[in-house]
């Protein structure tokens, strides 16, 4: 499956006193890549929500490998790892653009919920986007 790639420059607000990207920033970048994936598939989150479906984060994991610093450019790859039942799992790889070193790898798991917060099965129209 084709991966979505997003390029982001590390902002000052995303770093600590030493100029290293704060560990929480990686999850923000994952979210940005996830949003771009949906947009590339032709179903921005806004449209998904207008159809009555939401994708909250149920599980999030990140393994940090190499530091990223203020003003570095990072490349965030996201791909669908699993789509079954009532949830999807997305995988991420964050690399420094300058040298290609992997800064972090992780995943998120998202159940499909309706407007009342009830878990529902993955809708067929969504499955079709990834087939």
PDB file of C-alpha atoms in Angstrom:
ATOM      1  CA  UNK A   1       0.000   0.000   0.000  1.00  0.00           C
ATOM      2  CA  UNK A   2       1.177   3.509  -0.855  1.00  0.00           C
ATOM      3  CA  UNK A   3       2.450   5.533   2.078  1.00  0.00           C
ATOM      4  CA  UNK A   4       1.505   9.137   2.660  1.00  0.00           C
ATOM      5  CA  UNK A   5       4.460  11.438   3.264  1.00  0.00           C
ATOM      6  CA  UNK A   6       4.279  14.755   5.097  1.00  0.00           C
ATOM      7  CA  UNK A   7       7.144  17.223   5.538  1.00  0.00           C
ATOM      8  CA  UNK A   8       7.248  19.433   8.631  1.00  0.00           C
ATOM      9  CA  UNK A   9       9.813  21.910   9.942  1.00  0.00           C
ATOM     10  CA  UNK A  10      10.305  21.609  13.710  1.00  0.00           C
ATOM     11  CA  UNK A  11       9.014  24.770  15.352  1.00  0.00           C
ATOM     12  CA  UNK A  12      10.524  26.390  18.426  1.00  0.00           C
ATOM     13  CA  UNK A  13       7.341  25.700  20.420  1.00  0.00           C
ATOM     14  CA  UNK A  14       7.841  21.952  19.791  1.00  0.00           C
ATOM     15  CA  UNK A  15      11.242  21.856  21.512  1.00  0.00           C
ATOM     16  CA  UNK A  16      12.561  21.823  25.043  1.00  0.00           C
ATOM     17  CA  UNK A  17      15.186  24.085  26.616  1.00  0.00           C
ATOM     18  CA  UNK A  18      17.955  22.134  24.844  1.00  0.00           C
ATOM     19  CA  UNK A  19      16.379  22.630  21.413  1.00  0.00           C
ATOM     20  CA  UNK A  20      15.365  18.959  21.142  1.00  0.00           C
ATOM     21  CA  UNK A  21      11.862  18.156  19.935  1.00  0.00           C
ATOM     22  CA  UNK A  22       9.643  17.378  22.925  1.00  0.00           C
ATOM     23  CA  UNK A  23       8.446  13.773  22.989  1.00  0.00           C
ATOM     24  CA  UNK A  24       4.824  14.873  22.683  1.00  0.00           C
ATOM     25  CA  UNK A  25       5.531  16.666  19.402  1.00  0.00           C
ATOM     26  CA  UNK A  26       5.905  13.336  17.633  1.00  0.00           C
ATOM     27  CA  UNK A  27       2.254  12.531  18.324  1.00  0.00           C
ATOM     28  CA  UNK A  28       1.227  15.912  16.907  1.00  0.00           C
ATOM     29  CA  UNK A  29       3.178  15.129  13.728  1.00  0.00           C
ATOM     30  CA  UNK A  30       1.548  11.697  13.539  1.00  0.00           C
ATOM     31  CA  UNK A  31      -1.849  13.363  13.740  1.00  0.00           C
ATOM     32  CA  UNK A  32      -0.904  15.784  10.959  1.00  0.00           C
ATOM     33  CA  UNK A  33       0.220  12.870   8.759  1.00  0.00           C
ATOM     34  CA  UNK A  34      -2.961  10.933   9.566  1.00  0.00           C
ATOM     35  CA  UNK A  35      -5.039  13.944   8.548  1.00  0.00           C
ATOM     36  CA  UNK A  36      -3.093  14.222   5.288  1.00  0.00           C
ATOM     37  CA  UNK A  37      -3.619  10.507   4.597  1.00  0.00           C
ATOM     38  CA  UNK A  38      -7.374  10.978   4.874  1.00  0.00           C
ATOM     39  CA  UNK A  39      -7.228  14.037   2.624  1.00  0.00           C
ATOM     40  CA  UNK A  40      -5.214  12.106   0.005  1.00  0.00           C
ATOM     41  CA  UNK A  41      -7.802   9.321   0.085  1.00  0.00           C
ATOM     42  CA  UNK A  42     -10.469  11.884  -0.775  1.00  0.00           C
ATOM     43  CA  UNK A  43     -12.174  11.777   2.613  1.00  0.00           C
ATOM     44  CA  UNK A  44     -10.993  14.612   4.872  1.00  0.00           C
ATOM     45  CA  UNK A  45     -11.916  14.157   8.528  1.00  0.00           C
ATOM     46  CA  UNK A  46     -14.562  16.866   8.231  1.00  0.00           C
ATOM     47  CA  UNK A  47     -16.421  14.831   5.590  1.00  0.00           C
ATOM     48  CA  UNK A  48     -16.084  11.629   7.615  1.00  0.00           C
ATOM     49  CA  UNK A  49     -17.578  13.409  10.618  1.00  0.00           C
ATOM     50  CA  UNK A  50     -20.362  14.906   8.500  1.00  0.00           C
ATOM     51  CA  UNK A  51     -21.272  11.301   7.607  1.00  0.00           C
ATOM     52  CA  UNK A  52     -21.579  10.546  11.331  1.00  0.00           C
ATOM     53  CA  UNK A  53     -18.290   8.717  11.959  1.00  0.00           C
ATOM     54  CA  UNK A  54     -15.418   9.629  14.256  1.00  0.00           C
ATOM     55  CA  UNK A  55     -11.974   8.088  14.793  1.00  0.00           C
ATOM     56  CA  UNK A  56     -10.774   8.757  18.343  1.00  0.00           C
ATOM     57  CA  UNK A  57      -7.345   7.521  19.363  1.00  0.00           C
ATOM     58  CA  UNK A  58      -7.672   4.389  21.493  1.00  0.00           C
ATOM     59  CA  UNK A  59      -4.000   3.474  21.570  1.00  0.00           C
ATOM     60  CA  UNK A  60      -0.823   5.395  20.677  1.00  0.00           C
ATOM     61  CA  UNK A  61       2.764   4.195  20.750  1.00  0.00           C
ATOM     62  CA  UNK A  62       6.051   5.841  19.827  1.00  0.00           C
ATOM     63  CA  UNK A  63       9.596   4.529  20.033  1.00  0.00           C
ATOM     64  CA  UNK A  64      12.192   7.292  19.908  1.00  0.00           C
ATOM     65  CA  UNK A  65      15.423   6.468  18.074  1.00  0.00           C
ATOM     66  CA  UNK A  66      17.283   9.692  17.214  1.00  0.00           C
ATOM     67  CA  UNK A  67      16.798  13.265  18.361  1.00  0.00           C
ATOM     68  CA  UNK A  68      15.212  15.934  16.225  1.00  0.00           C
ATOM     69  CA  UNK A  69      16.106  19.588  16.791  1.00  0.00           C
ATOM     70  CA  UNK A  70      14.617  23.020  16.317  1.00  0.00           C
ATOM     71  CA  UNK A  71      14.424  23.978  12.610  1.00  0.00           C
ATOM     72  CA  UNK A  72      15.116  20.413  11.399  1.00  0.00           C
ATOM     73  CA  UNK A  73      12.850  19.191   8.640  1.00  0.00           C
ATOM     74  CA  UNK A  74      11.202  15.871   9.400  1.00  0.00           C
ATOM     75  CA  UNK A  75       9.440  13.516   7.022  1.00  0.00           C
ATOM     76  CA  UNK A  76       6.494  11.632   8.476  1.00  0.00           C
ATOM     77  CA  UNK A  77       5.326   8.506   6.655  1.00  0.00           C
ATOM     78  CA  UNK A  78       1.967   6.985   7.519  1.00  0.00           C
ATOM     79  CA  UNK A  79       0.371   3.825   6.212  1.00  0.00           C
ATOM     80  CA  UNK A  80      -2.567   1.609   7.006  1.00  0.00           C
ATOM     81  CA  UNK A  81      -1.395  -1.477   8.897  1.00  0.00           C
ATOM     82  CA  UNK A  82      -4.739  -3.049   9.723  1.00  0.00           C
ATOM     83  CA  UNK A  83      -8.410  -2.490   8.967  1.00  0.00           C
ATOM     84  CA  UNK A  84     -10.808  -4.925  10.556  1.00  0.00           C
ATOM     85  CA  UNK A  85     -13.915  -5.193  12.638  1.00  0.00           C
ATOM     86  CA  UNK A  86     -14.501  -1.797  14.150  1.00  0.00           C
ATOM     87  CA  UNK A  87     -11.035  -0.239  14.048  1.00  0.00           C
ATOM     88  CA  UNK A  88      -7.984   0.676  12.056  1.00  0.00           C
ATOM     89  CA  UNK A  89      -4.292   0.693  12.913  1.00  0.00           C
ATOM     90  CA  UNK A  90      -1.893   3.144  11.311  1.00  0.00           C
ATOM     91  CA  UNK A  91       1.897   2.930  11.317  1.00  0.00           C
ATOM     92  CA  UNK A  92       4.285   5.893  11.301  1.00  0.00           C
ATOM     93  CA  UNK A  93       7.964   6.501  10.632  1.00  0.00           C
ATOM     94  CA  UNK A  94       9.502   9.899  11.334  1.00  0.00           C
ATOM     95  CA  UNK A  95      12.835  10.605   9.650  1.00  0.00           C
ATOM     96  CA  UNK A  96      15.177  13.568   9.605  1.00  0.00           C
ATOM     97  CA  UNK A  97      15.236  14.876   6.056  1.00  0.00           C
ATOM     98  CA  UNK A  98      18.878  15.968   6.207  1.00  0.00           C
ATOM     99  CA  UNK A  99      20.388  12.531   6.834  1.00  0.00           C
ATOM    100  CA  UNK A 100      17.442  10.138   6.539  1.00  0.00           C
ATOM    101  CA  UNK A 101      17.933   8.790  10.064  1.00  0.00           C
ATOM    102  CA  UNK A 102      14.827   7.417  11.717  1.00  0.00           C
ATOM    103  CA  UNK A 103      13.872   9.686  14.596  1.00  0.00           C
ATOM    104  CA  UNK A 104      10.867   7.659  15.740  1.00  0.00           C
ATOM    105  CA  UNK A 105       8.451   4.893  14.791  1.00  0.00           C
ATOM    106  CA  UNK A 106       5.009   4.262  16.132  1.00  0.00           C
ATOM    107  CA  UNK A 107       1.392   3.429  15.591  1.00  0.00           C
ATOM    108  CA  UNK A 108      -2.098   4.505  16.539  1.00  0.00           C
ATOM    109  CA  UNK A 109      -5.301   2.479  16.819  1.00  0.00           C
ATOM    110  CA  UNK A 110      -8.671   4.110  16.120  1.00  0.00           C
ATOM    111  CA  UNK A 111     -12.119   2.624  16.704  1.00  0.00           C
ATOM    112  CA  UNK A 112     -14.966   3.848  14.533  1.00  0.00           C
ATOM    113  CA  UNK A 113     -17.638   5.511  16.650  1.00  0.00           C
ATOM    114  CA  UNK A 114     -20.952   7.106  15.739  1.00  0.00           C
ATOM    115  CA  UNK A 115     -22.274  10.489  16.865  1.00  0.00           C
ATOM    116  CA  UNK A 116     -23.286   9.003  20.222  1.00  0.00           C
ATOM    117  CA  UNK A 117     -19.814   7.580  20.856  1.00  0.00           C
ATOM    118  CA  UNK A 118     -20.932   3.998  20.219  1.00  0.00           C
ATOM    119  CA  UNK A 119     -18.387   1.728  18.531  1.00  0.00           C
ATOM    120  CA  UNK A 120     -19.504   0.662  15.049  1.00  0.00           C
ATOM    121  CA  UNK A 121     -18.054  -1.560  12.337  1.00  0.00           C
ATOM    122  CA  UNK A 122     -15.784  -0.065   9.696  1.00  0.00           C
ATOM    123  CA  UNK A 123     -18.157   1.291   7.029  1.00  0.00           C
ATOM    124  CA  UNK A 124     -17.913  -0.203   3.538  1.00  0.00           C
ATOM    125  CA  UNK A 125     -17.235   3.178   1.926  1.00  0.00           C
ATOM    126  CA  UNK A 126     -14.168   3.516   4.149  1.00  0.00           C
ATOM    127  CA  UNK A 127     -12.902   0.012   3.334  1.00  0.00           C
ATOM    128  CA  UNK A 128     -13.183   0.875  -0.363  1.00  0.00           C
ATOM    129  CA  UNK A 129     -10.730   3.761   0.076  1.00  0.00           C
ATOM    130  CA  UNK A 130      -7.991   1.335   1.058  1.00  0.00           C
ATOM    131  CA  UNK A 131      -8.712  -1.559  -1.302  1.00  0.00           C
TER     132      UNK A 131
END
